[in-house]
Amino acid sequence: MSEQQVVVPIGISVNGEDHEFAEPLTVAGLLEVLNLPSKGIAVAVNGAVFPRARWDELVVRGWEIEILTAVQGG
């Protein structure tokens, strides 16, 4: 009997908007899927800065992600 792989959707919130993904993805992959730039932004997860050095980590179900864009001006 062969084993079936069960895919559990990954439910996350990005800038207050709920998203579900069938396949695991990294933070960098999330930016790509959402057509967001990878430069000139900051990422926060559950209210804490998520350093660029960790963007290759998989997104975890239930994360609340904020993507902030740097804006020039005063």
Coordinates of N, CA, C and O in Angstrom, one line a residue:
M1 N 0.8 -1.2 0.0 CA 0.0 0.0 0.0 C 0.9 1.2 0.0 O 1.8 1.4 0.8
S2 N 0.7 2.1 -0.9 CA 1.5 3.3 -1.0 C 1.0 4.4 -0.1 O -0.2 4.5 0.2
E3 N 1.9 5.2 0.4 CA 1.6 6.3 1.3 C 1.2 7.5 0.5 O 1.8 7.8 -0.5
Q4 N 0.2 8.2 0.9 CA -0.2 9.4 0.3 C 0.3 10.6 1.1 O 0.3 10.6 2.3
Q5 N 0.8 11.6 0.3 CA 1.3 12.8 1.0 C 0.1 13.7 1.1 O -0.6 14.0 0.2
V6 N -0.1 14.2 2.4 CA -1.1 15.1 2.6 C -0.5 16.5 2.7 O 0.4 16.8 3.4
V7 N -1.1 17.4 1.9 CA -0.6 18.8 1.8 C -1.5 19.6 2.7 O -2.7 19.7 2.4
V8 N -1.0 20.2 3.7 CA -1.8 21.1 4.6 C -1.5 22.5 4.2 O -0.4 23.0 4.1
P9 N -2.6 23.3 3.9 CA -2.3 24.7 3.5 C -1.6 25.5 4.6 O -1.8 25.2 5.8
I10 N -0.8 26.4 4.1 CA -0.1 27.3 5.0 C -0.9 28.6 5.1 O -1.0 29.3 4.1
G11 N -1.5 28.9 6.2 CA -2.3 30.1 6.4 C -1.5 31.1 7.1 O -1.0 30.9 8.2
I12 N -1.3 32.3 6.4 CA -0.5 33.4 7.0 C -1.2 34.7 6.7 O -2.1 34.7 5.9
S13 N -0.8 35.7 7.4 CA -1.3 37.1 7.2 C -0.2 37.9 6.7 O 0.9 37.9 7.4
V14 N -0.3 38.6 5.6 CA 0.7 39.5 5.1 C 0.1 40.9 5.0 O -0.9 41.1 4.3
N15 N 0.6 41.8 5.8 CA 0.1 43.2 5.8 C -1.4 43.2 6.1 O -2.1 44.0 5.4
G16 N -1.9 42.3 7.0 CA -3.3 42.3 7.3 C -4.2 41.5 6.4 O -5.4 41.4 6.6
E17 N -3.6 41.0 5.3 CA -4.4 40.2 4.3 C -4.1 38.7 4.5 O -2.9 38.3 4.5
D18 N -5.1 37.9 4.6 CA -4.9 36.5 4.8 C -4.5 35.8 3.5 O -5.1 36.1 2.4
H19 N -3.6 34.9 3.5 CA -3.2 34.1 2.4 C -3.1 32.6 2.8 O -2.7 32.3 3.9
E20 N -3.3 31.7 1.8 CA -3.1 30.3 2.0 C -2.3 29.8 0.8 O -2.6 30.1 -0.3
F21 N -1.3 29.0 1.1 CA -0.5 28.4 0.1 C -0.5 26.9 0.3 O -0.4 26.4 1.4
A22 N -0.5 26.1 -0.8 CA -0.6 24.7 -0.7 C 0.8 24.1 -0.5 O 1.0 23.0 0.1
E23 N 1.8 24.8 -0.9 CA 3.2 24.3 -0.9 C 4.0 25.1 0.1 O 3.8 26.3 0.2
P24 N 5.0 24.5 0.8 CA 5.9 25.3 1.7 C 6.7 26.3 0.9 O 7.0 26.0 -0.3
L25 N 6.9 27.4 1.5 CA 7.8 28.4 0.8 C 8.6 29.2 1.8 O 8.2 29.3 3.0
T26 N 9.7 29.8 1.4 CA 10.5 30.6 2.3 C 10.0 32.0 2.3 O 9.1 32.4 1.5
V27 N 10.6 32.8 3.1 CA 10.2 34.2 3.2 C 10.5 34.9 1.8 O 9.7 35.6 1.2
A28 N 11.7 34.6 1.3 CA 12.1 35.1 0.0 C 11.2 34.6 -1.1 O 10.8 35.4 -2.0
G29 N 10.8 33.4 -1.0 CA 9.8 32.8 -2.0 C 8.4 33.5 -1.9 O 7.8 33.7 -2.9
L30 N 8.0 33.8 -0.7 CA 6.8 34.5 -0.4 C 6.8 35.9 -1.1 O 5.8 36.3 -1.8
L31 N 7.9 36.6 -1.0 CA 8.0 37.9 -1.7 C 7.9 37.8 -3.2 O 7.2 38.6 -3.8
E32 N 8.5 36.7 -3.7 CA 8.5 36.5 -5.1 C 7.0 36.1 -5.6 O 6.5 36.7 -6.6
V33 N 6.4 35.3 -4.9 CA 5.0 34.9 -5.2 C 4.0 36.1 -5.1 O 3.1 36.2 -6.0
L34 N 4.3 37.0 -4.2 CA 3.4 38.2 -4.1 C 3.9 39.3 -4.9 O 3.4 40.4 -4.8
N35 N 4.9 39.1 -5.8 CA 5.4 40.1 -6.7 C 5.9 41.4 -5.9 O 5.7 42.5 -6.3
L36 N 6.6 41.1 -4.8 CA 7.1 42.2 -4.0 C 8.6 42.3 -4.1 O 9.3 41.3 -4.4
P37 N 9.2 43.5 -4.0 CA 10.7 43.6 -4.2 C 11.4 42.9 -3.1 O 10.9 42.8 -2.0
S38 N 12.6 42.5 -3.3 CA 13.5 42.0 -2.2 C 14.4 43.0 -1.7 O 15.1 42.7 -0.7
K39 N 14.5 44.2 -2.3 CA 15.4 45.2 -1.9 C 14.6 46.4 -1.4 O 13.5 46.7 -2.0
G40 N 15.1 47.2 -0.5 CA 14.4 48.4 0.0 C 13.2 48.1 0.9 O 12.3 49.0 1.0
I41 N 13.2 46.9 1.5 CA 12.1 46.6 2.3 C 12.6 46.0 3.6 O 13.8 45.6 3.7
A42 N 11.7 45.9 4.6 CA 12.0 45.2 5.9 C 10.9 44.2 6.1 O 9.7 44.5 5.7
V43 N 11.2 43.1 6.7 CA 10.1 42.1 7.0 C 10.1 41.9 8.5 O 11.1 41.8 9.2
A44 N 8.8 41.9 9.1 CA 8.6 41.7 10.5 C 7.7 40.5 10.6 O 6.7 40.3 9.8
V45 N 8.0 39.6 11.5 CA 7.1 38.4 11.8 C 6.7 38.5 13.2 O 7.5 38.6 14.1
N46 N 5.3 38.5 13.3 CA 4.7 38.5 14.7 C 5.3 39.7 15.5 O 5.5 39.6 16.7
G47 N 5.5 40.8 14.8 CA 5.9 42.1 15.5 C 7.4 42.3 15.7 O 7.8 43.3 16.2
A48 N 8.2 41.3 15.3 CA 9.6 41.4 15.4 C 10.3 41.4 14.1 O 9.9 40.7 13.2
V49 N 11.4 42.2 14.0 CA 12.1 42.3 12.7 C 12.7 40.9 12.4 O 13.2 40.2 13.3
F50 N 12.5 40.5 11.1 CA 13.0 39.2 10.6 C 14.1 39.5 9.7 O 14.0 39.9 8.6
P51 N 15.4 39.2 10.2 CA 16.6 39.6 9.4 C 16.7 38.9 8.1 O 16.3 37.8 7.9
R52 N 17.2 39.7 7.1 CA 17.4 39.2 5.8 C 18.2 37.8 5.8 O 17.9 37.0 4.9
A53 N 19.1 37.7 6.7 CA 19.8 36.4 6.8 C 19.0 35.2 7.0 O 19.4 34.1 6.8
R54 N 17.7 35.4 7.5 CA 16.8 34.3 7.7 C 15.7 34.1 6.7 O 14.9 33.3 6.8
W55 N 15.8 34.9 5.6 CA 14.8 34.8 4.6 C 14.7 33.5 3.8 O 13.8 33.2 3.1
D56 N 15.7 32.6 4.0 CA 15.7 31.3 3.4 C 15.0 30.3 4.2 O 14.9 29.1 3.9
E57 N 14.4 30.7 5.4 CA 13.7 29.8 6.3 C 12.2 29.7 5.8 O 11.7 30.6 5.2
L58 N 11.6 28.6 6.0 CA 10.3 28.3 5.6 C 9.3 29.2 6.5 O 9.5 29.3 7.7
V59 N 8.3 29.7 5.8 CA 7.2 30.4 6.5 C 6.4 29.4 7.3 O 6.2 28.2 6.9
V60 N 6.0 29.8 8.5 CA 5.3 28.9 9.4 C 3.8 29.3 9.5 O 3.5 30.5 9.5
R61 N 2.9 28.3 9.4 CA 1.5 28.5 9.5 C 1.2 29.4 10.7 O 1.7 29.2 11.8
G62 N 0.3 30.4 10.5 CA -0.1 31.3 11.5 C 0.7 32.6 11.7 O 0.4 33.5 12.5
W63 N 1.8 32.7 11.0 CA 2.7 33.9 11.1 C 1.9 35.1 10.6 O 1.1 35.0 9.7
E64 N 2.1 36.2 11.3 CA 1.6 37.5 10.9 C 2.8 38.3 10.4 O 3.7 38.6 11.2
I65 N 2.9 38.5 9.1 CA 4.0 39.1 8.4 C 3.7 40.5 8.0 O 2.6 40.8 7.4
E66 N 4.6 41.4 8.3 CA 4.4 42.8 7.8 C 5.6 43.1 6.9 O 6.8 42.8 7.3
I67 N 5.3 43.6 5.8 CA 6.4 44.0 4.8 C 6.4 45.5 4.7 O 5.4 46.1 4.3
L68 N 7.5 46.1 5.1 CA 7.6 47.6 5.1 C 8.5 48.0 4.0 O 9.6 47.5 3.8
T69 N 8.1 49.1 3.4 CA 8.9 49.7 2.3 C 9.6 50.9 2.8 O 8.9 51.8 3.4
A70 N 10.9 51.1 2.5 CA 11.6 52.3 2.9 C 11.1 53.5 2.1 O 11.0 53.3 0.9
V71 N 10.8 54.6 2.7 CA 10.4 55.8 2.0 C 11.3 56.9 2.3 O 11.6 57.2 3.5
Q72 N 11.7 57.6 1.3 CA 12.6 58.8 1.5 C 11.7 60.0 1.8 O 10.6 60.1 1.4
G73 N 12.3 60.9 2.5 CA 11.6 62.1 2.9 C 11.8 62.5 4.3 O 12.5 61.9 5.0
G74 N 11.1 63.6 4.7 CA 11.4 64.1 6.1 C 10.3 64.6 6.7 O 9.3 64.5 7.1

